[in-house]
Coordinates of C-alpha atoms in Angstrom, one line a residue:
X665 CA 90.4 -21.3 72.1
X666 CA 92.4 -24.5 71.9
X667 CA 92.7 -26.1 68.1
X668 CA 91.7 -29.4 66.9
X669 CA 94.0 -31.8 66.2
X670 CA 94.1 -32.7 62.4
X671 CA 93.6 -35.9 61.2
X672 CA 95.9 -38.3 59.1
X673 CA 93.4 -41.2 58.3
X674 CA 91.5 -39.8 55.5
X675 CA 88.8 -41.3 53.5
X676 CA 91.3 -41.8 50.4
X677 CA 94.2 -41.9 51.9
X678 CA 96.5 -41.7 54.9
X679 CA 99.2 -38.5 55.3
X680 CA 102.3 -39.8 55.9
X681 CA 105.9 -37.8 54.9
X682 CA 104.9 -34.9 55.8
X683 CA 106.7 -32.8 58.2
X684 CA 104.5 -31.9 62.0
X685 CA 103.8 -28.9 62.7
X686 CA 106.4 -26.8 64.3
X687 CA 104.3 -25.5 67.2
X688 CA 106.0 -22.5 69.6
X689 CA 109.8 -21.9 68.8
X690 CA 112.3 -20.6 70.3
X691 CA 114.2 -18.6 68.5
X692 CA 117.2 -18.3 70.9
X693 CA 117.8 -21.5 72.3
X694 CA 117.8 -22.9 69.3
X695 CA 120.1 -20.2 67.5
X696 CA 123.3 -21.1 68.6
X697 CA 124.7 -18.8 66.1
X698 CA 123.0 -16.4 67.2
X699 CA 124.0 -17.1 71.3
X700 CA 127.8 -16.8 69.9
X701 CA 127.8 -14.1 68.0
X702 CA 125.1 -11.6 70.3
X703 CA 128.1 -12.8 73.3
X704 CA 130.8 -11.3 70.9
X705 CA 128.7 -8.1 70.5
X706 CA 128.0 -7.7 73.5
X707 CA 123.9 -8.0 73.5
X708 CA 121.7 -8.5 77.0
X709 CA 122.1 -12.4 76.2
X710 CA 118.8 -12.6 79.5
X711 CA 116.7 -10.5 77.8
X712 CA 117.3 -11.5 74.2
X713 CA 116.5 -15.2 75.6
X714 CA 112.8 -13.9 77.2
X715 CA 111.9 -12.1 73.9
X716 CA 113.2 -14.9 71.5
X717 CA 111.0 -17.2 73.2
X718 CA 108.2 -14.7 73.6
X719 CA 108.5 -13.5 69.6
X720 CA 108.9 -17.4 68.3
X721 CA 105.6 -18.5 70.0
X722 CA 102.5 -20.1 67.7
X723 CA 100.6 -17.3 68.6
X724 CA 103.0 -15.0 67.4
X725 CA 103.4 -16.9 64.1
X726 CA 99.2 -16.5 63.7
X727 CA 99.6 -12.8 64.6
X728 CA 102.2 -12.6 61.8
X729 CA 100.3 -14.6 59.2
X730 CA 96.9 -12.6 60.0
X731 CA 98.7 -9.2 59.8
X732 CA 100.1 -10.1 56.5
X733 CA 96.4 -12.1 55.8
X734 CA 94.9 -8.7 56.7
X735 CA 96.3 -5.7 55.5
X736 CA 95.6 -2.1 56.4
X737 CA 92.6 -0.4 55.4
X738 CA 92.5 3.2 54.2
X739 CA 90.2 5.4 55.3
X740 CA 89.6 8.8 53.4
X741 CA 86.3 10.1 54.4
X742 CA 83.6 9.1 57.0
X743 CA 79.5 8.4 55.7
X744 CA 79.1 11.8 55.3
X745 CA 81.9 12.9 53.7
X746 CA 83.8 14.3 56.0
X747 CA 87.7 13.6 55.9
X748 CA 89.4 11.0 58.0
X749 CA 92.8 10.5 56.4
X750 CA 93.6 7.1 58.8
X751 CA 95.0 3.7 58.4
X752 CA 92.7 1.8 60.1
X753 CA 95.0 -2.4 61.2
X754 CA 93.6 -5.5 61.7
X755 CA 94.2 -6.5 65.7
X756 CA 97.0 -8.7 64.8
X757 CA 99.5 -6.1 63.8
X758 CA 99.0 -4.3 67.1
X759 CA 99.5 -7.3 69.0
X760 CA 103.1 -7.6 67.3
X761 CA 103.4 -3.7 68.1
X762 CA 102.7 -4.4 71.7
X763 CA 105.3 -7.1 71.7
X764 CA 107.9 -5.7 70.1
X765 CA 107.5 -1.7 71.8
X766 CA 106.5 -3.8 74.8
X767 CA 109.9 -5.6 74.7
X768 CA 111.9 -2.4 74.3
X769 CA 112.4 -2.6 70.6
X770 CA 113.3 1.2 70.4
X771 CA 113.5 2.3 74.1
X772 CA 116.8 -0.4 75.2
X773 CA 119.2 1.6 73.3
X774 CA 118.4 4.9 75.0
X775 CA 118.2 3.3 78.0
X776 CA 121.9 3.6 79.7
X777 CA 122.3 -0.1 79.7
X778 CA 125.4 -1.8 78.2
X779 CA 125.1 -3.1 74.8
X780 CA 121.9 -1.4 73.9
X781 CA 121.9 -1.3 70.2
X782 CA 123.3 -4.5 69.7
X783 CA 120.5 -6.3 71.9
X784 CA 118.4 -3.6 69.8
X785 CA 119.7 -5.4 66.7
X786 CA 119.3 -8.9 67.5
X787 CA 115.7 -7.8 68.3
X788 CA 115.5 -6.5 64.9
X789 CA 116.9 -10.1 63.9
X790 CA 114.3 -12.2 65.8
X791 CA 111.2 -9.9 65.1
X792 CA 111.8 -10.4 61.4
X793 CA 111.4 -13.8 61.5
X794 CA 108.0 -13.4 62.2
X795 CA 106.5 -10.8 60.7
X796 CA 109.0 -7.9 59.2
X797 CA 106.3 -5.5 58.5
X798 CA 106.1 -4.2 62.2
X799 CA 109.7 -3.8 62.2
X800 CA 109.3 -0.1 60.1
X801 CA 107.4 2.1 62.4
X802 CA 109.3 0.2 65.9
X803 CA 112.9 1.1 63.7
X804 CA 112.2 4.5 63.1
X805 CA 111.0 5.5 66.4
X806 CA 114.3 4.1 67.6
X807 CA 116.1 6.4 65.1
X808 CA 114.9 9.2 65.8
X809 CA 115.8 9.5 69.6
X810 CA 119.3 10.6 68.1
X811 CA 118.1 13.0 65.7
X812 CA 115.9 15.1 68.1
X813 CA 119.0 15.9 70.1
X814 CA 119.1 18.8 67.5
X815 CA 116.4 20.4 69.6
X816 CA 116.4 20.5 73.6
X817 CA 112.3 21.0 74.2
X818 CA 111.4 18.7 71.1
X819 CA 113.6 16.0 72.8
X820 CA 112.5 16.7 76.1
X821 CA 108.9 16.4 74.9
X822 CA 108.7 13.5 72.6
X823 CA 111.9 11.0 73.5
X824 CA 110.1 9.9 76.8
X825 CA 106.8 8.8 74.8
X826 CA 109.4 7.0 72.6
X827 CA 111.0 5.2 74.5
X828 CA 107.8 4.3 76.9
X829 CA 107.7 0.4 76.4
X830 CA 104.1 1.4 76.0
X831 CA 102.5 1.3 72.5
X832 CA 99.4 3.1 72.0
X833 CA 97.6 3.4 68.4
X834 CA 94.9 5.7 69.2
X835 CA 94.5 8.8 67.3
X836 CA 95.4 11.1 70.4
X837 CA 97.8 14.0 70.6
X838 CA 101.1 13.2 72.9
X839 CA 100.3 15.0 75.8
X840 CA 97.3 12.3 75.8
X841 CA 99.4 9.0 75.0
X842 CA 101.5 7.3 77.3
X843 CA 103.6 5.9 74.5
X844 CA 104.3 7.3 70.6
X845 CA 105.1 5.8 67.4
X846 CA 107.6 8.2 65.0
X847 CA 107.8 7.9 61.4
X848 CA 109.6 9.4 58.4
X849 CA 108.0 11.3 54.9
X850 CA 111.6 12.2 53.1
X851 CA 111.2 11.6 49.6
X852 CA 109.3 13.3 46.7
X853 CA 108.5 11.9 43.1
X854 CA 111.2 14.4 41.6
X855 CA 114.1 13.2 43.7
X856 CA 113.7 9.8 45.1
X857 CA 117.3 9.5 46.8
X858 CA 118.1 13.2 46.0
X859 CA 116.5 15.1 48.7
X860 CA 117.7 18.3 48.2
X861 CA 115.9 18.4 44.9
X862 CA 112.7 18.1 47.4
X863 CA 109.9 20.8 46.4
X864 CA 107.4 21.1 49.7
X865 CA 107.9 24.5 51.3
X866 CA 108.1 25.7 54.7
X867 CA 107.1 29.0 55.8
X868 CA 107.4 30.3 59.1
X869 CA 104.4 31.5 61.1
X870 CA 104.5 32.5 64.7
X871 CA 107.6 30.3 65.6
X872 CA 106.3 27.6 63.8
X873 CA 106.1 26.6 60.3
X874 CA 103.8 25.5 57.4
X875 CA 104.4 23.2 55.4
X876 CA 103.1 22.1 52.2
X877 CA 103.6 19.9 48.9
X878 CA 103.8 16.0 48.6
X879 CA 105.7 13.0 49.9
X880 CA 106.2 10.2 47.4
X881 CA 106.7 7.7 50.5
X882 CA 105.4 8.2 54.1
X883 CA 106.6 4.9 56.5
X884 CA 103.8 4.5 59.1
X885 CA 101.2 7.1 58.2
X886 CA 99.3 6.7 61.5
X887 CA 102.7 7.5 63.5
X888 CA 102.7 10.4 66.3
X889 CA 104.7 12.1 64.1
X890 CA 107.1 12.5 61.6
X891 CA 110.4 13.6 60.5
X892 CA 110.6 14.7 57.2
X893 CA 112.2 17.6 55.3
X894 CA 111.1 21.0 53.1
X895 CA 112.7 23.8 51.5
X896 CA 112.6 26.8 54.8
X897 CA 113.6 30.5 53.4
X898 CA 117.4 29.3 54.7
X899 CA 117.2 25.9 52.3
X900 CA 116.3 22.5 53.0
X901 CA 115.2 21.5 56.4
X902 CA 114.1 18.8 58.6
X903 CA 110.7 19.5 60.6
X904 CA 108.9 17.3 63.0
X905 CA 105.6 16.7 62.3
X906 CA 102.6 15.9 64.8
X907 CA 100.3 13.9 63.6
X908 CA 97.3 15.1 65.9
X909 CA 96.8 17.9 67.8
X910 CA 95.1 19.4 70.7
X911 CA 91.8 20.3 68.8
X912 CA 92.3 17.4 66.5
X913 CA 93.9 15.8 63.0
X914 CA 96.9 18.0 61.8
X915 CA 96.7 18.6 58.2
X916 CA 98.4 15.6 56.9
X917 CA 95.9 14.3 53.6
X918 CA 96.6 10.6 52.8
X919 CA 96.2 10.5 48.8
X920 CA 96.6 6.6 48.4
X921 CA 98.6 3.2 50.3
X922 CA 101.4 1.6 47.9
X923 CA 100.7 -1.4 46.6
X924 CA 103.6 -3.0 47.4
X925 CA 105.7 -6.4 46.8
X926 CA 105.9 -7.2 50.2
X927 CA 106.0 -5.4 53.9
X928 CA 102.4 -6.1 53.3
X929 CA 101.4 -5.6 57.2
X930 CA 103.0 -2.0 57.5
X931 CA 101.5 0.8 55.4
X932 CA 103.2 2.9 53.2
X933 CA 101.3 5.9 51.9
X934 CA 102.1 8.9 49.6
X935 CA 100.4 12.7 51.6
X936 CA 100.2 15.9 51.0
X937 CA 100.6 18.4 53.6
X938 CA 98.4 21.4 52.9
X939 CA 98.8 24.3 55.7
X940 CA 100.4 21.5 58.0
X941 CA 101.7 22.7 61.3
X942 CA 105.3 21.5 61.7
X943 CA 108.1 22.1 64.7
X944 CA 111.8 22.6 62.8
X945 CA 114.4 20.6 63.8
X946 CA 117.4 21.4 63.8
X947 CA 118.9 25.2 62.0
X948 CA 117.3 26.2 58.4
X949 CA 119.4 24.7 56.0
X950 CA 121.0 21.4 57.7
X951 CA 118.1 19.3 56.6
X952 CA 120.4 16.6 55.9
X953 CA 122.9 16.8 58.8
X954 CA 119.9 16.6 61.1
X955 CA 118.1 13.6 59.5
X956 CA 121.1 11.8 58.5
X957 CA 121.6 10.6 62.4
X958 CA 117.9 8.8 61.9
X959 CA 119.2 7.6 58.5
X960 CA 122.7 6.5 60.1
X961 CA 120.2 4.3 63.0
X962 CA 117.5 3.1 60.6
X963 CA 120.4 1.4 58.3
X964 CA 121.6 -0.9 61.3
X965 CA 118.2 -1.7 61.1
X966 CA 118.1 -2.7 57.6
X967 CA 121.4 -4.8 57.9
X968 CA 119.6 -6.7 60.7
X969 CA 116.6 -7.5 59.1
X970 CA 118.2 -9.7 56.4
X971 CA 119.8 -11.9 58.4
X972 CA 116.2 -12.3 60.1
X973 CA 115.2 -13.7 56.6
X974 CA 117.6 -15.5 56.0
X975 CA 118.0 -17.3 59.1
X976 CA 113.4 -18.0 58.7
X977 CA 113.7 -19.1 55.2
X978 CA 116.9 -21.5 56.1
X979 CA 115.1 -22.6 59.3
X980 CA 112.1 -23.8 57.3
X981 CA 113.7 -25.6 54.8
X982 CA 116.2 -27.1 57.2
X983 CA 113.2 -28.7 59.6
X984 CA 111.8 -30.1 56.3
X985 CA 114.9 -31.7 54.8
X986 CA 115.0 -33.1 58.1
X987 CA 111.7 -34.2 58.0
X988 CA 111.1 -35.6 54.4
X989 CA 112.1 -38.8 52.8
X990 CA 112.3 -39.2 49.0
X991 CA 113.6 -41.5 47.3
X992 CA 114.2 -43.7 50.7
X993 CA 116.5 -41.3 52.0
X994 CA 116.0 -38.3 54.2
X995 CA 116.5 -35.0 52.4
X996 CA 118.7 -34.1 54.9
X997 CA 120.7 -37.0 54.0
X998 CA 121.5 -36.5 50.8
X999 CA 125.0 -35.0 49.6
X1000 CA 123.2 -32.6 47.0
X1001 CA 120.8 -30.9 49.4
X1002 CA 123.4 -30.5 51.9
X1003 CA 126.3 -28.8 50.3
X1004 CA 123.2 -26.7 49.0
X1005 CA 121.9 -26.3 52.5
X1006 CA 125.4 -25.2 54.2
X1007 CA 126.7 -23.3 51.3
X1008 CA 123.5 -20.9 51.7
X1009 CA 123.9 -21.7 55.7
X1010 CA 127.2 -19.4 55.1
X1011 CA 125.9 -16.3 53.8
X1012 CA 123.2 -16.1 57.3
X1013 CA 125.6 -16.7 59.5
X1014 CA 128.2 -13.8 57.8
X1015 CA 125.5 -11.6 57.7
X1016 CA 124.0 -12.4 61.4
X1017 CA 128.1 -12.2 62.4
X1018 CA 128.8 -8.6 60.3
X1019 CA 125.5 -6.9 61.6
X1020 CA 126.0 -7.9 65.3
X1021 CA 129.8 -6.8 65.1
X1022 CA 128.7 -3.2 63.7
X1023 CA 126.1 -3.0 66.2
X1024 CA 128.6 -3.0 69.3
X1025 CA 130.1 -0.2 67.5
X1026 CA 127.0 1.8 67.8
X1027 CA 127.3 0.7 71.5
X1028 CA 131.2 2.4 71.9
X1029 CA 132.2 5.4 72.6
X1030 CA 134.6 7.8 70.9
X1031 CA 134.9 9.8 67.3
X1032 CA 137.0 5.9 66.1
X1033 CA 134.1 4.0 66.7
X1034 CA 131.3 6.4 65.5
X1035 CA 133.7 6.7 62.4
X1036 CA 133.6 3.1 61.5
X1037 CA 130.1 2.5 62.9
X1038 CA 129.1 4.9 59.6
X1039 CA 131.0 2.9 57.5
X1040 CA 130.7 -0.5 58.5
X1041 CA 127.2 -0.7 59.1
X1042 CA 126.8 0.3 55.0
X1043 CA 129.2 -2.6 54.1
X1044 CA 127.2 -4.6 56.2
X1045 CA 123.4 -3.4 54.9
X1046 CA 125.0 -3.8 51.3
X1047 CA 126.4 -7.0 51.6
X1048 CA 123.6 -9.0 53.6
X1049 CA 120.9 -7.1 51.2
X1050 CA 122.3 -8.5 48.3
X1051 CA 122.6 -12.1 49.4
X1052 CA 119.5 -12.1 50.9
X1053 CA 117.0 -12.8 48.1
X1054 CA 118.8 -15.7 46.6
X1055 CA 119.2 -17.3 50.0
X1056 CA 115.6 -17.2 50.7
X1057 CA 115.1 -18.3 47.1
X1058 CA 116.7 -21.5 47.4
X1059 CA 115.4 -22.2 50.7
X1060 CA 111.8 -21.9 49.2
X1061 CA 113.5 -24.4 46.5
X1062 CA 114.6 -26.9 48.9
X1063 CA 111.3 -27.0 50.1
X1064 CA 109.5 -27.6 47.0
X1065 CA 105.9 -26.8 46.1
X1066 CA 105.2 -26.3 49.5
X1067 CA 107.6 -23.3 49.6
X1068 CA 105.7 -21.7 47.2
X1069 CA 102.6 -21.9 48.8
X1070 CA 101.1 -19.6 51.4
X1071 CA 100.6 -22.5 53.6
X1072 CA 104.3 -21.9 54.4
X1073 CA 106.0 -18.3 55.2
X1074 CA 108.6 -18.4 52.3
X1075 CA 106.2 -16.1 50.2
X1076 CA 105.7 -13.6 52.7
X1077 CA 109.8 -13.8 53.3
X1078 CA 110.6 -13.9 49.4
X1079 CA 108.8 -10.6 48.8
X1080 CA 110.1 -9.3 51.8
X1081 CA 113.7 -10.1 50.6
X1082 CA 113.9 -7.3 48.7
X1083 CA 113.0 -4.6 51.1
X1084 CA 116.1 -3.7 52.8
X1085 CA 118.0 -3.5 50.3
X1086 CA 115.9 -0.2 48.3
X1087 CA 115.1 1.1 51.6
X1088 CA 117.8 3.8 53.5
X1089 CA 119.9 4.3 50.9
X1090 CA 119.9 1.8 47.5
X1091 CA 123.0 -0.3 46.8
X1092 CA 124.5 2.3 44.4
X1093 CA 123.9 5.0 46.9
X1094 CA 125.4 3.0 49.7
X1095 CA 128.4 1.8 47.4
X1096 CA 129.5 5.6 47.0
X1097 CA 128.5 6.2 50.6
X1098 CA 131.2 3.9 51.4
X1099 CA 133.4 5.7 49.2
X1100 CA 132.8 9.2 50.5
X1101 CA 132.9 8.2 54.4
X1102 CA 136.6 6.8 53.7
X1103 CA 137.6 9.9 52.2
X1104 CA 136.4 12.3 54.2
X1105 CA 136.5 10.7 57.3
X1106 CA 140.6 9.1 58.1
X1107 CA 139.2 7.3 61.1
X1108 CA 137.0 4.7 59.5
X1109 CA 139.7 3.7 57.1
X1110 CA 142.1 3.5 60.6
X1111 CA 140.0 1.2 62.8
X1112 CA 138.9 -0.9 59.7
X1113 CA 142.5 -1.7 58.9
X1114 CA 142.7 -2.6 62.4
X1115 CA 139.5 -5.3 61.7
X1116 CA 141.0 -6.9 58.7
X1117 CA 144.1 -7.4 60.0
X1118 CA 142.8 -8.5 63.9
X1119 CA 142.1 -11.5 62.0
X1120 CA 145.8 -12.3 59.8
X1121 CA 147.9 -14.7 60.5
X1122 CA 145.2 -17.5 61.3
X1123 CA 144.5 -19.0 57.7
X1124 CA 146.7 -18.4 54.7
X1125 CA 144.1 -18.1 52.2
X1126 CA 142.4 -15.3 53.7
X1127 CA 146.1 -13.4 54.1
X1128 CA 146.2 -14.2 50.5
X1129 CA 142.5 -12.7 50.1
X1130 CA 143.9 -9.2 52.0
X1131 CA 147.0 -9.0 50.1
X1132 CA 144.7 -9.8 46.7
X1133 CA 142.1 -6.9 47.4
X1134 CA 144.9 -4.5 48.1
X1135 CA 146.9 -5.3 45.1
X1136 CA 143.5 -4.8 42.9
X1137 CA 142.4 -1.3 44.9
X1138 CA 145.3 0.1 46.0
X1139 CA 143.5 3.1 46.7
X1140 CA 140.3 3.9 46.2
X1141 CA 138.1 2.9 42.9
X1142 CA 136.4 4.9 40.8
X1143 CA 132.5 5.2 40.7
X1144 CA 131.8 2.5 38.4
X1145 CA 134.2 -0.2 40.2
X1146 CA 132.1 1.2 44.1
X1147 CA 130.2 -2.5 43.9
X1148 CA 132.9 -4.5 43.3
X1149 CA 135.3 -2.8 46.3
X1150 CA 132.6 -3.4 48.4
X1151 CA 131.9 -6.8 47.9
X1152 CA 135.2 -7.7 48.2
X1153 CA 135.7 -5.4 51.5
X1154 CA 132.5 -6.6 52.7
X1155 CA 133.4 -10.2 52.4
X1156 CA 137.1 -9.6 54.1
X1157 CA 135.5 -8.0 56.8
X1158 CA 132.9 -10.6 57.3
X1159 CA 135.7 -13.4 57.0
X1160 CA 137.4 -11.0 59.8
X1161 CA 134.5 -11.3 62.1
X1162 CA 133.9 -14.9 61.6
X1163 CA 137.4 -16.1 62.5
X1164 CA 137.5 -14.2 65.8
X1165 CA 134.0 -15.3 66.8
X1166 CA 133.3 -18.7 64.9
X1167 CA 133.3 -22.1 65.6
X1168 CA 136.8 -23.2 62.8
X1169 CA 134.6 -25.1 60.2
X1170 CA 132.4 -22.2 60.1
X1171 CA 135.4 -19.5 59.3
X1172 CA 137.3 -22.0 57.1
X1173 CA 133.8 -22.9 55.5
X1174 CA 133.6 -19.4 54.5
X1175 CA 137.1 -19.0 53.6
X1176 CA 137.0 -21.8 51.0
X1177 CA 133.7 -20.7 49.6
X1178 CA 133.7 -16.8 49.6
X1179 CA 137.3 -16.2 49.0
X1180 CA 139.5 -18.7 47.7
X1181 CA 138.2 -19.0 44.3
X1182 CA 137.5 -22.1 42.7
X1183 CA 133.6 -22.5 42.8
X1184 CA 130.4 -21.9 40.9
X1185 CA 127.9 -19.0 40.7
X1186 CA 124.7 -21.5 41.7
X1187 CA 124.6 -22.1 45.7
X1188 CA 125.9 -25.5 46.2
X1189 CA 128.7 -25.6 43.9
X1190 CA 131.5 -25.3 46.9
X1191 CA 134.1 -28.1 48.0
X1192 CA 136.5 -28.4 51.0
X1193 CA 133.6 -27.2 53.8
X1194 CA 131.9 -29.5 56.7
X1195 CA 128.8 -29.6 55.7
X1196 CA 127.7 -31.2 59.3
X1197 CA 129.5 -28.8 61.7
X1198 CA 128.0 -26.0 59.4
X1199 CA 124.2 -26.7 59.5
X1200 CA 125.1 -27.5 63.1
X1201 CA 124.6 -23.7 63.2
X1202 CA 120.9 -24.2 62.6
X1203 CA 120.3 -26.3 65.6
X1204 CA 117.9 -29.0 65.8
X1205 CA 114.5 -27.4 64.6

């Protein structure tokens, strides 16, 4: 049904100064940013351009706001008391799982197409700036495609409902579906990031298992199935398990849905499995080596999605500064709100630039680039993670009042900001991550020298930048100096990417801010950057 249009002449008063509304956008055409740096990757630049158009549409946008709007409902028991255990979602949120599943969100990398993860990613990038909450149970079906390989008939059974481009939320067993959803139920109150101090237990029965004890977090409790690990009599584990089966529910019990900051549209439960049938995965006892290729996938994921935010929250603000006068200038106009507006402008595009680059890794082959996939793609979740929040805080900011309203999305993005950065691995746990894949694997350290110094010889300051963070780690730090080597590595390899694939007043923009010295802590406080060629990179809005 077609909307009114609203009115400006009101009884009191006429609106005036305030910006239209945006209508349908189109998230790639007016990304050049994104155009540039999907190219440099190597992404399906035809398809990304059909699905940014598709994602950015009004329609969309409602979708997004009602899923948000609307959050799941729980459902224990039936009238007469009889247990349900499902998360019952308001249409909205499957229309967006249509979409995205629809669009190939976890089938394009499996797929045999070139550059399959890094159109993947970019996907990740456009999907979150509508509505990030559907990007959980669409990412970890996409991750686990790798992890199944540990087992031929599991993978032969499951990977083609996967990867279907069909999405289908009924409570059906697979054999029934023409398309599956696959989650994850890892941690336990005891352990948190510390799996193997996980408690559930698996016992074997007839060539299957049992498993049961609790899960502190289960993403997508109305998956097909899930991935998730118990102690087996030969040690900890990873099982897949179905969600339904043939006669009916598998004994998964839902105790409660977090309450959570944000990710408000996706449901996040804590179960108990109590005699639950489960398939194992992979030998007893290499729990971790088997799930650790769907951790490896997820985090590209979780770099991605900041970038998304970022890119939404600057977006907004952008089209208003455009759009607003005060004190007879527009926003945009104004010195303040542009150095403000460019300097923040910087840390999207680094981050969109450093997750695509990592992505094409996951699109090579050989032991080199799998090597530095692993570690790059944890410089790259830290980094963007950990920009993130403040970027979209001083987008909302820029906007005013109105960015703290829920008449605007820089709410739903602020609490999402967070997210990505606890989820696959915390920044401390990423941090000596990074630390433990250079040691123990040569390689990464090998083709990431390569990256930092693909780049030298172009701008003095950032040779002076290489030669600093070598001088200060001349091998590797110690625990308690992990953040600070990966900032500074992080930023050298983002400065790396950005001269190579960049317009010059971006690279030199980000030279002169991020590693030349000589600013403040509060975004805004740089000098010696083109403002104009920089939110250039926004496009018109």
């Amino acid at each position: 049904m077609p909307h009114l249009s609203p009115r400006s002449d009101l009884a009191t008063h006429e609106v005036t100064n305030q910006p239209a509304p945006r209508g349908d956008l189109d998230l790639w055409a007016n990304d050049p940013a994104l155009r540039d740096h999907a190219q440099a990757g190597g992404a399906q630049a035809d398809h990304l351009a059909s699905y940014g158009a598709r994602i950015g549409t009004a329609d969309m946008q409602a979708a997004g706001r009602d899923a948000n709007r609307h959050p799941p409902e729980l459902l224990l028991f039936d009238a007469g008391g009889r247990r349900l255990d499902e998360v019952r979602f308001h249409p909205a949120y499957h229309q967006l799982m249509q979409t995205g599943i629809g669009a190939g969100y976890a089938a394009l990398p499996w797929e045999g197409a070139p550059g399959g993860h890094a159109t993947h990613a970019a996907m990740v990038y456009l999907t979150s700036q509508i509505e990030p909450g559907v990007c959980c149970p669409m990412t970890m079906t996409y991750a686990a495609v790798p992890a199944l390989r540990a087992d031929k008939a599991l993978l032969t059974y499951w990977v083609p409902k996967l990867t279907a481009r069909t999405y289908d939320g009924a409570p059906l067993p697979l054999a029934r579906k023409p398309g599956a959803t696959l989650g994850m139920a890892m941690t336990e109150k005891q352990g948190g990031s510390d799996v193997r101090a996980n408690a559930t237990t698996a016992t074997p029965e007839g060539g299957m298992y049992r498993l049961n004890g609790h899960k502190w977090f289960c993403s997508a409790p109305m998956s097909d199935g899930f991935l998730t690990l118990a102690q087996a009599p030969g040690g900890l584990t990873c099982f897949l398990v179905p969600r339904w089966l043939e006669d009916g529910r598998n004994a998964i019990q839902i105790q409660r849905l977090k309450d959570k900051l944000g990710n408000r549209a996706n449901a996040s439960a804590e179960i108990e499995y109590v005699n639950t049938f489960a398939h194992r995965l992979g030998d007893e006892g290499q729990g971790v080596q088997t799930i650790i290729e769907m951790v490896h996938h997820t985090r590209l994921d979780t770099a991605m999605a900041p970038a998304g935010l970022m890119r939404a929250a600057l977006d907004h603000a952008h089209y208003w500064a455009r759009h607003r006068t005060a004190f007879q200038k527009q926003l945009i106009d104004q010195p303040l709100m542009r150095s403000v507006l460019a300097d923040l402008a910087l840390d999207w595009e680094g981050a969109l630039a450093l997750g695509l680059h990592v992505a094409a890794f996951f699109d090579k082959p050989g032991d080199e680039a799998r090597a530095f996939a692993r570690l790059s793609v944890a410089l790259a979740k830290f980094m963007g993670n950990k920009l993130c929040p403040n970027v979209v805080y001083e987008a909302m900011e820029a906007m005013g009042g109105m960015g703290y309203v829920e008449d605007t999305p820089l709410p739903l993005l602020y609490r999402e900001a967070p997210l990505n950065s606890i989820w696959e691995g915390s920044g401390n746990v990423i941090c000596l991550d990074i630390l433990r894949t250079l040691r123990r694997e040569p390689l990464a350290g090998e083709v990431l020298s390569a990256e930092l110094g693909a780049a030298a010889g172009s701008y003095r300051r950032y040779d002076a930048a290489l030669r600093d963070h070598m001088g200060r780690f001349p091998r590797l730090p110690d625990e308690a100096q992990a953040r600070w080597y990966a900032e500074s590595l992080a930023t050298l390899l983002t400065a790396s990417v950005l001269i190579r694939h960049a317009p010059p007043a971006v690279a030199e923009g980000f030279i002169a801010a991020r590693l030349a010295g000589g600013r403040g802590r509060i975004s805004g406080a740089i000098e010696g950057v083109d403002s104009a060629a920089i939110l250039g990179r926004l496009g018109e809005g």
